[in-house]
Tab-separated table of C-alpha atoms in Angstrom:
chain	number	residue	atom	x	y	z
A	3	MET	CA	-41.238	-0.080	10.997
A	4	LYS	CA	-40.201	2.146	13.862
A	5	ASN	CA	-37.626	-0.401	15.021
A	6	SER	CA	-36.350	-0.743	11.523
A	7	ARG	CA	-35.977	3.019	11.173
A	8	THR	CA	-34.225	3.301	14.567
A	9	HIS	CA	-31.889	0.508	13.580
A	10	SER	CA	-31.155	2.236	10.321
A	11	VAL	CA	-30.331	5.539	12.055
A	12	ALA	CA	-28.068	3.727	14.509
A	13	ASP	CA	-26.333	2.030	11.604
A	14	LEU	CA	-25.804	5.317	9.835
A	15	LEU	CA	-24.473	6.882	13.022
A	16	LEU	CA	-22.055	3.994	13.455
A	17	LEU	CA	-20.991	4.380	9.852
A	18	LEU	CA	-20.406	8.106	10.338
A	19	LEU	CA	-18.425	7.499	13.526
A	20	PHE	CA	-16.305	4.867	11.840
A	21	TRP	CA	-15.493	7.188	8.952
A	22	LEU	CA	-14.635	9.956	11.420
A	23	TYR	CA	-12.411	7.529	13.311
A	24	VAL	CA	-10.200	7.100	10.227
A	25	SER	CA	-10.626	10.475	8.564
A	26	VAL	CA	-9.815	12.710	11.572
A	27	PRO	CA	-6.287	11.298	12.089
A	28	LEU	CA	-5.787	11.311	8.319
A	29	ALA	CA	-6.875	14.946	8.097
A	30	TRP	CA	-4.486	15.802	10.945
A	31	GLY	CA	-1.665	14.030	9.108
A	32	ILE	CA	-2.463	15.823	5.862
A	33	TRP	CA	-2.603	19.180	7.672
A	34	SER	CA	0.767	18.565	9.346
A	35	THR	CA	2.313	17.605	6.020
A	36	LEU	CA	0.740	20.565	4.262
A	37	GLN	CA	2.178	22.964	6.842
A	38	LYS	CA	5.607	21.463	6.240
A	39	ALA	CA	5.081	21.650	2.488
A	40	LEU	CA	4.187	25.333	2.689
A	41	THR	CA	7.740	26.154	3.827
A	42	LEU	CA	8.731	25.367	0.253
A	43	PHE	CA	6.830	28.404	-0.957
A	44	ASN	CA	7.940	30.773	1.814
B	80	MET	CA	-11.193	-22.938	11.402
B	81	SER	CA	-14.252	-22.408	13.584
B	82	GLY	CA	-15.233	-19.684	16.041
B	83	PHE	CA	-15.003	-15.936	15.813
B	84	PHE	CA	-12.219	-15.949	13.220
B	85	SER	CA	-13.851	-18.445	10.850
B	86	ARG	CA	-14.758	-17.366	7.337
B	87	GLN	CA	-18.465	-17.916	7.993
B	88	ARG	CA	-18.498	-15.614	11.030
B	89	ALA	CA	-17.029	-12.797	8.933
B	90	VAL	CA	-19.765	-13.012	6.291
B	91	ALA	CA	-21.995	-9.922	6.372
B	92	LYS	CA	-25.497	-9.992	7.776
B	93	PRO	CA	-28.401	-8.734	5.626
B	94	ASN	CA	-28.383	-5.135	6.900
B	95	TYR	CA	-24.651	-4.669	6.611
B	96	ASN	CA	-23.649	-1.492	4.822
B	97	ARG	CA	-20.759	-2.073	2.419
B	98	TRP	CA	-19.432	1.430	3.143
B	99	MET	CA	-18.256	0.049	6.496
B	100	VAL	CA	-15.566	-1.912	4.652
B	101	PRO	CA	-13.379	0.984	3.403
B	102	PRO	CA	-12.861	2.459	6.916
B	103	ALA	CA	-12.125	-1.059	8.215
B	104	ALA	CA	-9.454	-1.352	5.534
B	105	LEU	CA	-8.228	2.175	6.265
B	106	ALA	CA	-7.962	1.356	9.984
B	107	VAL	CA	-5.305	-1.176	8.996
B	108	HIS	CA	-3.589	0.675	6.149
B	109	LEU	CA	-3.296	3.968	8.052
B	110	CYS	CA	-1.357	2.045	10.706
B	111	ILE	CA	0.992	0.031	8.524
B	112	GLY	CA	1.700	3.093	6.370
B	113	GLN	CA	3.749	4.285	9.353
B	114	ALA	CA	6.591	2.225	7.883
B	115	TYR	CA	7.367	5.005	5.411
B	116	ALA	CA	7.893	7.376	8.342
B	117	PHE	CA	10.343	5.155	10.178
B	118	SER	CA	13.224	7.458	9.245
B	119	VAL	CA	12.082	9.923	11.950
B	120	PHE	CA	13.516	7.447	14.484
B	121	ASN	CA	16.927	7.250	12.802
B	122	SER	CA	18.525	10.267	14.432
B	123	PRO	CA	17.249	9.555	17.992
B	124	LEU	CA	18.270	5.894	17.626
B	125	THR	CA	21.869	7.018	17.051
B	126	ARG	CA	21.762	8.796	20.442
B	127	ILE	CA	20.338	6.119	22.748
B	128	ILE	CA	23.471	6.127	24.954
B	129	GLY	CA	24.819	9.607	24.342
B	130	ILE	CA	21.327	11.224	24.469
B	131	THR	CA	22.411	14.667	23.195
B	132	GLU	CA	24.968	13.352	20.702
B	133	SER	CA	26.152	9.963	19.483
B	134	ALA	CA	28.434	8.102	21.875
B	135	PRO	CA	31.080	5.692	20.530
B	136	ASP	CA	28.907	2.675	21.437
B	137	ASP	CA	25.771	4.137	19.881
B	138	TRP	CA	24.260	2.594	16.757
B	139	LYS	CA	25.382	3.927	13.385
B	140	LEU	CA	22.984	5.069	10.661
B	141	THR	CA	24.267	2.317	8.370
B	142	SER	CA	23.153	-0.321	10.901
B	143	LEU	CA	19.783	1.388	11.378
B	144	GLY	CA	19.096	1.452	7.631
B	145	TRP	CA	18.635	-2.321	7.769
B	146	ILE	CA	15.551	-2.008	9.970
B	147	PHE	CA	13.449	-0.478	7.175
B	148	SER	CA	15.026	-2.669	4.485
B	149	LEU	CA	14.209	-5.810	6.482
B	150	ALA	CA	10.635	-4.611	7.006
B	151	ILE	CA	10.135	-4.117	3.252
B	152	VAL	CA	11.716	-7.506	2.419
B	153	PHE	CA	9.474	-9.260	4.943
B	154	LEU	CA	6.502	-7.274	3.662
B	155	GLY	CA	7.118	-8.786	0.219
B	156	LEU	CA	7.790	-12.284	1.549
B	157	SER	CA	4.788	-12.412	3.868
B	158	ALA	CA	2.472	-10.977	1.213
B	159	ALA	CA	3.736	-13.551	-1.276
B	160	PHE	CA	3.614	-16.576	1.016
B	161	GLY	CA	0.694	-15.433	3.178
B	162	GLY	CA	-1.557	-14.627	0.205
B	163	LYS	CA	-2.797	-18.186	-0.240
B	164	TRP	CA	-3.392	-18.486	3.494
B	165	LEU	CA	-5.360	-15.240	3.377
B	166	GLU	CA	-7.649	-16.676	0.706
B	167	LYS	CA	-8.189	-19.726	2.898
B	168	VAL	CA	-8.865	-18.103	6.276
B	169	GLY	CA	-10.374	-14.799	5.146
B	170	PRO	CA	-9.559	-11.174	5.964
B	171	ARG	CA	-10.604	-11.137	9.628
B	172	LEU	CA	-8.000	-13.599	10.906
B	173	THR	CA	-5.367	-12.218	8.538
B	174	MET	CA	-5.937	-8.685	9.834
B	175	PHE	CA	-5.822	-9.950	13.411
B	176	VAL	CA	-2.476	-11.685	12.824
B	177	ALA	CA	-1.250	-8.535	11.050
B	178	ALA	CA	-2.267	-6.468	14.104
B	179	CYS	CA	-0.432	-8.835	16.456
B	180	CYS	CA	2.684	-8.796	14.284
B	181	PHE	CA	2.795	-5.058	13.586
B	182	GLY	CA	1.879	-3.964	17.122
B	183	GLY	CA	3.973	-6.748	18.669
B	184	GLY	CA	6.898	-5.856	16.407
B	185	PHE	CA	6.964	-2.383	17.944
B	186	LEU	CA	7.005	-3.866	21.452
B	187	VAL	CA	9.853	-6.255	20.615
B	188	ALA	CA	11.731	-3.346	19.023
B	189	ALA	CA	11.163	-1.336	22.228
B	190	LEU	CA	12.806	-4.177	24.163
B	191	GLY	CA	15.713	-4.033	21.710
B	192	VAL	CA	16.104	-0.300	22.391
B	193	TYR	CA	15.898	-0.892	26.155
B	194	LEU	CA	18.593	-3.609	26.044
B	195	HIS	CA	20.459	-1.743	23.292
B	196	GLN	CA	20.583	-4.881	21.140
B	197	ILE	CA	20.195	-3.990	17.464
B	198	TRP	CA	19.358	-7.579	16.469
B	199	ILE	CA	16.250	-7.458	18.663
B	200	VAL	CA	15.157	-4.278	16.857
B	201	TYR	CA	15.782	-6.037	13.516
B	202	LEU	CA	13.713	-8.985	14.708
B	203	GLY	CA	10.959	-6.784	16.152
B	204	TYR	CA	10.290	-4.044	13.621
B	205	GLY	CA	12.075	-5.604	10.632
B	206	VAL	CA	10.975	-9.231	10.710
B	207	ILE	CA	7.849	-9.445	12.905
B	208	GLY	CA	6.637	-5.959	11.988
B	209	GLY	CA	7.440	-6.632	8.319
B	210	VAL	CA	5.223	-9.728	8.363
B	211	GLY	CA	2.452	-7.566	9.850
B	212	LEU	CA	2.993	-5.046	7.067
B	213	GLY	CA	2.661	-7.630	4.310
B	214	LEU	CA	-0.382	-9.397	5.746
B	215	GLY	CA	-2.062	-6.107	6.618
B	216	TYR	CA	-1.421	-4.672	3.155
B	217	VAL	CA	-3.070	-7.498	1.203
B	218	SER	CA	-5.769	-8.520	3.683
B	219	PRO	CA	-8.612	-6.112	2.727
B	220	VAL	CA	-7.951	-5.971	-1.025
B	221	SER	CA	-10.040	-8.888	-2.298
B	222	THR	CA	-12.847	-8.094	0.170
B	223	LEU	CA	-13.064	-4.524	-1.123
B	224	ILE	CA	-13.110	-5.689	-4.739
B	225	LYS	CA	-15.933	-8.131	-3.984
B	226	TRP	CA	-17.996	-5.449	-2.206
B	227	PHE	CA	-17.481	-2.909	-5.007
B	228	PRO	CA	-17.536	-4.958	-8.242
B	229	ASN	CA	-18.627	-1.851	-10.149
B	230	ARG	CA	-15.859	0.370	-8.670
B	231	ARG	CA	-12.945	-1.949	-8.063
B	232	GLY	CA	-10.345	0.726	-8.602
B	233	MET	CA	-11.967	3.265	-6.313
B	234	ALA	CA	-12.423	0.688	-3.541
B	235	THR	CA	-8.828	-0.506	-3.498
B	236	GLY	CA	-7.658	3.058	-4.063
B	237	MET	CA	-9.263	4.126	-0.787
B	238	ALA	CA	-7.397	1.459	1.197
B	239	ILE	CA	-4.053	1.877	-0.515
B	240	MET	CA	-4.386	5.648	-0.194
B	241	GLY	CA	-4.413	4.915	3.544
B	242	PHE	CA	-0.989	3.341	3.250
B	243	GLY	CA	0.273	6.601	1.769
B	244	GLY	CA	-1.521	8.602	4.462
B	245	GLY	CA	-0.190	6.413	7.272
B	246	ALA	CA	3.231	8.013	7.051
B	247	MET	CA	1.656	11.457	7.372
B	248	ILE	CA	0.105	10.411	10.680
B	249	GLY	CA	3.067	8.307	11.823
B	250	ALA	CA	5.730	10.982	11.370
B	251	PRO	CA	4.182	13.827	13.417
B	252	LEU	CA	2.813	11.367	15.984
B	253	SER	CA	6.260	9.850	16.511
B	254	ILE	CA	7.828	13.292	16.880
B	255	LEU	CA	5.145	14.409	19.360
B	256	LEU	CA	5.587	11.279	21.467
B	257	MET	CA	9.393	11.432	21.435
B	258	GLU	CA	9.282	15.093	22.494
B	259	HIS	CA	6.899	14.150	25.299
B	260	PHE	CA	9.000	11.272	26.611
B	261	GLN	CA	12.501	12.651	26.113
B	262	SER	CA	14.417	13.445	29.282
B	263	ALA	CA	17.971	13.807	30.512
B	264	SER	CA	18.310	10.020	30.490
B	265	SER	CA	16.212	9.044	27.453
B	266	VAL	CA	15.588	10.118	23.871
B	267	GLY	CA	12.050	8.776	24.241
B	268	VAL	CA	12.208	6.170	21.474
B	269	MET	CA	11.491	3.135	23.649
B	270	GLU	CA	8.420	4.726	25.223
B	271	THR	CA	7.229	5.918	21.803
B	272	PHE	CA	7.579	2.396	20.383
B	273	ILE	CA	5.491	0.998	23.256
B	274	ILE	CA	2.708	3.577	22.854
B	275	MET	CA	2.638	3.278	19.062
B	276	GLY	CA	2.662	-0.519	19.223
B	277	CYS	CA	-0.381	-0.501	21.503
B	278	VAL	CA	-2.240	2.181	19.503
B	279	TYR	CA	-1.602	0.472	16.175
B	280	PHE	CA	-2.547	-2.923	17.591
B	281	LEU	CA	-5.891	-1.588	18.833
B	282	SER	CA	-6.640	0.303	15.640
B	283	MET	CA	-5.876	-2.717	13.453
B	284	LEU	CA	-7.933	-4.866	15.796
B	285	ILE	CA	-10.931	-2.575	15.164
B	286	GLY	CA	-10.390	-3.071	11.431
B	287	SER	CA	-10.208	-6.832	11.909
B	288	PHE	CA	-13.398	-6.985	13.968
B	289	THR	CA	-15.455	-4.773	11.671
B	290	ILE	CA	-14.517	-6.155	8.262
B	291	ARG	CA	-17.134	-8.357	6.636
B	292	THR	CA	-17.047	-10.400	3.462
B	293	PRO	CA	-20.011	-10.398	1.077
B	294	PRO	CA	-21.996	-13.587	0.552
B	295	GLU	CA	-21.178	-15.662	-2.510
B	296	ASN	CA	-22.493	-14.141	-5.739
B	297	TRP	CA	-23.513	-10.935	-3.954
B	298	GLN	CA	-24.078	-7.919	-6.194
B	299	PRO	CA	-24.902	-4.294	-5.376
B	300	LYS	CA	-28.604	-3.509	-5.551
B	301	GLY	CA	-29.633	-2.616	-9.066
B	302	TRP	CA	-26.234	-3.426	-10.546
B	303	LYS	CA	-25.804	-6.084	-13.188
B	304	PRO	CA	-22.527	-7.081	-14.756
B	305	PRO	CA	-22.213	-5.289	-18.124
B	306	ILE	CA	-23.889	-7.167	-20.977
B	307	VAL	CA	-21.305	-5.988	-23.488
B	308	GLN	CA	-18.271	-7.868	-22.257
B	309	ASN	CA	-14.901	-6.204	-22.117
B	310	ASP	CA	-12.157	-8.687	-23.059
B	311	MET	CA	-9.857	-7.088	-20.503
B	312	ILE	CA	-12.329	-7.711	-17.644
B	313	SER	CA	-12.552	-11.461	-17.198
B	314	GLN	CA	-15.741	-13.103	-15.976
B	315	HIS	CA	-13.681	-16.179	-15.055
B	316	HIS	CA	-11.327	-16.947	-12.203
B	317	VAL	CA	-7.768	-18.252	-12.304
B	318	HIS	CA	-6.448	-20.253	-9.349
B	319	ILE	CA	-3.694	-18.626	-7.306
B	320	ASP	CA	-1.206	-21.371	-8.241
B	321	GLN	CA	-2.266	-21.505	-11.883
B	322	VAL	CA	-1.595	-17.765	-12.161
B	323	LEU	CA	2.129	-18.453	-11.976
B	324	LYS	CA	1.820	-20.409	-15.236
B	325	THR	CA	0.392	-17.467	-17.166
B	326	PRO	CA	2.522	-14.893	-19.022
B	327	GLN	CA	0.155	-12.163	-17.811
B	328	PHE	CA	1.379	-12.537	-14.226
B	329	TYR	CA	5.002	-11.976	-15.197
B	330	LEU	CA	4.134	-9.092	-17.496
B	331	LEU	CA	2.208	-7.421	-14.672
B	332	TRP	CA	5.096	-8.192	-12.312
B	333	LEU	CA	7.439	-6.352	-14.697
B	334	VAL	CA	4.950	-3.493	-15.148
B	335	LEU	CA	4.871	-2.974	-11.380
B	336	CYS	CA	8.581	-3.539	-10.814
B	337	LEU	CA	9.757	-1.180	-13.586
B	338	ASN	CA	7.314	1.553	-12.623
B	339	VAL	CA	8.133	1.355	-8.935
B	340	THR	CA	11.897	1.161	-9.574
B	341	ALA	CA	11.687	4.434	-11.474
B	342	GLY	CA	9.416	6.010	-8.837
B	343	ILE	CA	11.448	4.923	-5.805
B	344	GLY	CA	14.575	6.080	-7.579
B	345	VAL	CA	13.410	9.663	-7.965
B	346	LEU	CA	11.538	9.759	-4.644
B	347	GLY	CA	14.642	8.732	-2.704
B	348	GLN	CA	16.725	11.532	-4.164
B	349	ALA	CA	14.047	14.238	-4.383
B	350	SER	CA	15.314	16.234	-1.409
B	351	VAL	CA	18.984	16.199	-2.435
B	352	MET	CA	18.103	16.773	-6.066
B	353	ILE	CA	16.092	19.966	-5.585
B	354	GLN	CA	18.783	21.366	-3.243
B	355	GLU	CA	21.558	20.705	-5.735
B	356	ILE	CA	19.696	21.843	-8.848
B	357	PHE	CA	18.434	25.061	-7.191
B	358	LYS	CA	21.483	25.664	-5.031
B	359	GLY	CA	21.187	28.725	-2.817
B	360	THR	CA	17.435	28.979	-3.383
B	361	ILE	CA	16.237	25.891	-1.555
B	362	SER	CA	17.116	25.347	2.104
B	363	ALA	CA	17.064	21.973	3.856
B	364	ALA	CA	13.722	22.916	5.478
B	365	ALA	CA	12.214	23.854	2.115
B	366	ALA	CA	13.496	20.571	0.647
B	367	ALA	CA	11.758	18.716	3.479
B	368	GLY	CA	8.623	20.658	2.541
B	369	PHE	CA	9.109	19.529	-1.053
B	370	VAL	CA	9.213	15.895	0.093
B	371	GLY	CA	6.064	16.533	2.154
B	372	LEU	CA	4.315	17.990	-0.892
B	373	LEU	CA	5.311	14.938	-2.920
B	374	SER	CA	3.898	12.602	-0.293
B	375	LEU	CA	0.576	14.467	-0.542
B	376	PHE	CA	0.522	13.922	-4.300
B	377	ASN	CA	1.603	10.315	-3.797
B	378	MET	CA	-1.380	9.773	-1.521
B	379	GLY	CA	-3.867	11.724	-3.638
B	380	GLY	CA	-2.717	9.934	-6.788
B	381	ARG	CA	-3.545	6.612	-5.175
B	382	PHE	CA	-7.198	7.510	-4.973
B	383	PHE	CA	-7.437	9.623	-8.133
B	384	TRP	CA	-5.819	7.257	-10.610
B	385	SER	CA	-7.393	4.057	-9.311
B	386	SER	CA	-10.834	5.724	-9.377
B	387	ALA	CA	-10.176	7.044	-12.891
B	388	SER	CA	-9.209	3.523	-13.999
B	389	ASP	CA	-12.805	2.424	-13.385
B	390	PHE	CA	-13.806	4.671	-16.278
B	391	ILE	CA	-10.855	4.581	-18.663
B	392	GLY	CA	-9.814	0.969	-18.096
B	393	ARG	CA	-6.840	-0.479	-16.291
B	394	LYS	CA	-4.629	-1.035	-19.328
B	395	ASN	CA	-5.232	2.505	-20.572
B	396	THR	CA	-4.434	3.893	-17.117
B	397	TYR	CA	-1.077	2.137	-17.196
B	398	PHE	CA	-0.478	3.432	-20.706
B	399	ILE	CA	-0.979	6.923	-19.291
B	400	PHE	CA	1.481	6.172	-16.471
B	401	PHE	CA	4.086	5.032	-18.959
B	402	VAL	CA	3.594	7.602	-21.733
B	403	PHE	CA	3.312	10.596	-19.381
B	404	GLY	CA	5.996	9.093	-17.173
B	405	ILE	CA	8.485	8.870	-20.041
B	406	ALA	CA	7.696	12.459	-21.041
B	407	LEU	CA	7.924	13.800	-17.480
B	408	TYR	CA	11.097	11.932	-16.479
B	409	SER	CA	12.786	13.053	-19.702
B	410	SER	CA	11.723	16.655	-19.103
B	411	VAL	CA	13.122	16.919	-15.556
B	412	PRO	CA	16.746	17.656	-16.613
B	413	THR	CA	15.668	20.328	-19.113
B	414	ILE	CA	13.248	21.984	-16.699
B	415	GLY	CA	15.867	21.836	-13.939
B	416	ALA	CA	18.453	23.464	-16.207
B	417	SER	CA	15.987	26.200	-17.182
B	418	GLY	CA	15.700	27.197	-13.506
B	419	ASN	CA	11.906	27.106	-13.561
B	420	MET	CA	11.335	25.797	-10.043
B	421	GLY	CA	7.524	25.934	-10.186
B	422	LEU	CA	7.431	23.715	-13.245
B	423	PHE	CA	10.058	21.434	-11.712
B	424	ILE	CA	7.880	20.961	-8.619
B	425	LEU	CA	4.806	20.369	-10.780
B	426	LEU	CA	6.620	17.696	-12.817
B	427	TYR	CA	7.743	15.923	-9.682
B	428	ALA	CA	4.248	16.136	-8.170
B	429	LEU	CA	2.714	14.540	-11.281
B	430	ILE	CA	5.366	11.808	-11.285
B	431	LEU	CA	4.633	11.008	-7.650
B	432	SER	CA	0.871	11.026	-8.177
B	433	MET	CA	1.349	8.376	-10.867
B	434	TYR	CA	3.765	6.458	-8.639
B	435	GLY	CA	0.961	6.201	-6.059
B	436	GLY	CA	-1.524	5.326	-8.784
B	437	VAL	CA	0.593	2.363	-9.880
B	438	PHE	CA	0.216	0.776	-6.432
B	439	SER	CA	-3.481	1.428	-6.031
B	440	THR	CA	-4.580	0.388	-9.519
B	441	ILE	CA	-2.717	-2.918	-9.650
B	442	PRO	CA	-5.197	-4.928	-7.486
B	443	ALA	CA	-8.087	-3.945	-9.779
B	444	TYR	CA	-5.933	-4.774	-12.830
B	445	LEU	CA	-5.277	-8.222	-11.327
B	446	ALA	CA	-8.985	-8.713	-10.616
B	447	ASP	CA	-9.806	-7.793	-14.215
B	448	ILE	CA	-7.274	-10.236	-15.641
B	449	PHE	CA	-7.463	-13.161	-13.190
B	450	GLY	CA	-10.957	-12.775	-11.679
B	451	THR	CA	-11.838	-11.784	-8.137
B	452	LYS	CA	-11.754	-15.160	-6.401
B	453	TYR	CA	-8.067	-15.242	-5.451
B	454	VAL	CA	-7.104	-11.645	-6.139
B	455	GLY	CA	-5.873	-11.000	-2.575
B	456	GLY	CA	-3.389	-13.845	-2.733
B	457	ILE	CA	-2.336	-13.054	-6.296
B	458	HIS	CA	-1.784	-9.440	-5.263
B	459	GLY	CA	0.417	-10.666	-2.425
B	460	ARG	CA	2.571	-12.636	-4.826
B	461	LEU	CA	2.861	-9.682	-7.179
B	462	LEU	CA	4.149	-7.516	-4.338
B	463	THR	CA	7.500	-9.314	-4.608
B	464	ALA	CA	7.933	-6.880	-7.514
B	465	TRP	CA	7.708	-4.019	-4.985
B	466	ALA	CA	10.289	-5.614	-2.700
B	467	THR	CA	12.588	-6.125	-5.701
B	468	ALA	CA	12.090	-2.535	-6.837
B	469	GLY	CA	12.718	-1.349	-3.276
B	470	VAL	CA	16.232	-2.748	-3.522
B	471	LEU	CA	16.811	-2.130	-7.234
B	472	GLY	CA	15.643	1.502	-7.413
B	473	PRO	CA	17.922	3.127	-4.816
B	474	VAL	CA	20.914	0.952	-5.792
B	475	LEU	CA	20.525	1.862	-9.457
B	476	ILE	CA	20.123	5.560	-8.730
B	477	ASN	CA	23.042	5.743	-6.296
B	478	TYR	CA	25.337	3.684	-8.508
B	479	ILE	CA	24.642	5.771	-11.610
B	480	ARG	CA	25.027	9.018	-9.654
B	481	GLU	CA	28.337	8.001	-8.035
B	482	PHE	CA	29.678	6.787	-11.372
B	483	GLN	CA	28.804	10.094	-13.014
B	484	ILE	CA	30.413	12.174	-10.259
B	485	GLU	CA	33.561	10.020	-10.472
B	486	GLN	CA	33.654	10.800	-14.196
B	487	GLY	CA	33.763	14.512	-13.372
B	488	VAL	CA	30.118	15.400	-14.024
B	489	ALA	CA	28.861	18.286	-11.850
B	490	LYS	CA	26.580	17.164	-9.008
B	491	ALA	CA	23.642	19.171	-10.300
B	492	ASP	CA	23.984	17.551	-13.735
B	493	ALA	CA	24.488	14.011	-12.464
B	494	TYR	CA	20.741	13.424	-12.400
B	495	SER	CA	20.183	13.857	-16.129
B	496	VAL	CA	21.436	10.413	-17.171
B	497	THR	CA	19.602	8.852	-14.242
B	498	MET	CA	16.306	10.362	-15.348
B	499	TYR	CA	16.833	9.207	-18.931
B	500	ILE	CA	17.572	5.672	-17.712
B	501	MET	CA	14.407	5.745	-15.615
B	502	ALA	CA	12.488	6.871	-18.719
B	503	GLY	CA	14.062	3.875	-20.501
B	504	LEU	CA	12.757	1.551	-17.787
B	505	LEU	CA	9.305	3.025	-18.279
B	506	SER	CA	9.583	2.338	-22.028
B	507	LEU	CA	10.156	-1.337	-21.206
B	508	GLY	CA	7.145	-1.202	-18.902
B	509	PHE	CA	5.085	0.273	-21.740
B	510	ILE	CA	5.946	-2.724	-23.926
B	511	CYS	CA	5.074	-5.181	-21.145
B	512	ASN	CA	1.714	-3.458	-20.629
B	513	ALA	CA	1.019	-3.536	-24.359
B	514	LEU	CA	1.656	-7.306	-24.390
B	515	ILE	CA	-0.968	-8.028	-21.725
B	516	ARG	CA	-3.904	-9.941	-23.214
B	517	PRO	CA	-6.807	-11.816	-21.631
B	518	VAL	CA	-5.800	-15.086	-19.971
B	519	HIS	CA	-6.207	-18.203	-22.126
B	520	GLU	CA	-9.306	-20.177	-21.172
B	521	LYS	CA	-7.244	-23.282	-20.364
B	522	HIS	CA	-6.172	-21.473	-17.151
B	523	HIS	CA	-9.741	-20.719	-16.033
B	524	ILE	CA	-11.242	-22.601	-13.123
B	525	LYS	CA	-14.205	-24.688	-14.233
B	526	GLN	CA	-17.464	-23.622	-12.623
B	527	GLU	CA	-18.068	-27.025	-10.989
B	528	ASP	CA	-14.630	-26.919	-9.349
B	529	LEU	CA	-14.855	-23.328	-8.216
B	530	ASP	CA	-16.115	-23.871	-4.685
B	531	GLU	CA	-14.145	-27.013	-3.977
B	532	ILE	CA	-10.539	-26.119	-4.739
B	533	ASP	CA	-8.277	-26.261	-1.698
B	534	GLY	CA	-11.321	-26.448	0.550
B	535	ILE	CA	-11.810	-22.716	0.083
B	536	PHE	CA	-15.524	-21.873	0.101
B	537	PRO	CA	-16.687	-25.476	0.721
B	538	ARG	CA	-20.252	-26.199	-0.413
B	539	SER	CA	-21.598	-26.246	3.138
B	540	ASP	CA	-20.321	-22.702	3.776
B	541	ALA	CA	-21.763	-21.413	0.548
B	542	ASN	CA	-25.163	-22.936	1.229
B	543	GLU	CA	-25.195	-21.500	4.729
B	544	SER	CA	-24.295	-18.107	3.369
B	545	GLU	CA	-27.046	-18.227	0.779
B	546	GLN	CA	-29.627	-19.157	3.404
B	547	THR	CA	-28.714	-16.472	5.898
B	548	LEU	CA	-27.747	-13.671	3.575
B	549	THR	CA	-30.028	-12.099	1.125
B	550	GLY	CA	-29.361	-8.474	1.893
B	551	LYS	CA	-28.279	-6.132	-0.829
B	552	LYS	CA	-27.065	-2.582	-0.596
């Protein structure tokens, strides 16, 4: 049971890291684009 | 094929979490989406020799335009011809080959820049990179649909949203790298190509190594296919070759082609259009911001509309694209003439959100009509409509615009006819969508033949999968 729970936490951590791996660059790209887009309203 | 890249090795183990699949798909799509940001290299590529300004022997913009065009053509060709291969070998090997082609294409292009041979750049980014684009684009689609049978639209929307987002990462990253590497003797393009090729190769490799296919007949825990059957969601499968004999394939091809032709047409001229319609109000920098805003809506629309299609149905979603599209395209000239810039921007943003939605919803539409078994390959073949629209859209727009200006129409008014013609194209698309009916049962694969056709999913593989995989999420 303990092993199973540890495994499950490790899996969730891996899942979180994997999502961060793709979402951080995407968020940076969106932020860069948004900054550029804001010049339209200045 | 045996070994690490075999289909069996990519089948998920019991504890595998299906939410690992979308980031694996995104790891590929965020890379290949860079293609839409290739234009940031255009200006530096015209100054390879002259560095600060173009020298007589430097490449011209007209020559450089072919790099992107070739990439899109080879995207369509590789998706069309590689689709069947994808269904045979599975997503892992396809993603790996896509990574080699896309990353390797950058390296070959870097050699072309170093030797100042444009044909090597065409071969590298255009041909080899284009093949990587096509294979990478279609590779995770059928896997995602099989992992999320209850949310097909949302699943494919996440991946295809990544393709839209890839340009947002690629553009600033390219600029940062070129600024870092530029010197008195280099514009920094070659070095940037090398770094980006390596980074994209590694990122796509991670996607390839982490993607897993579900076991045969896998279903999410607690989910059962709906008892009340929807005629527009087939429970049968149509073989990838048989699909070409159905009218539904060609109707969907036209639906995609007409929608994308109209979308590409307005997207390509968005910057010039807003500057000419609101002359004196909009600077070049603000117009670039407008294009950036549109790309955000393009990306957001990919996720929003495909997710919404899970609830309102694929056919209805396309009806919305066409009906609203016709209304919005037809309104652009009037709104432009009224001088209401806020409304003009809103119209354009909605148009672009639906343009993105067209791309992201089509795989789920295909899965509904033709079944999930060969949807990746069928999607690849349908993408020839995109390649066609990629050529047709800009040509149509530019031709109509030039013709109008030659006839003495003011530049700011030259868009009106164009927008009405685009609305006409959408009307044709509406009719095509209305004509789509469930596939006749004579095209369905018989259950006993399902696992044997083409040696895809041979019985031995299926049995092995059933024995080793019982996990459900």
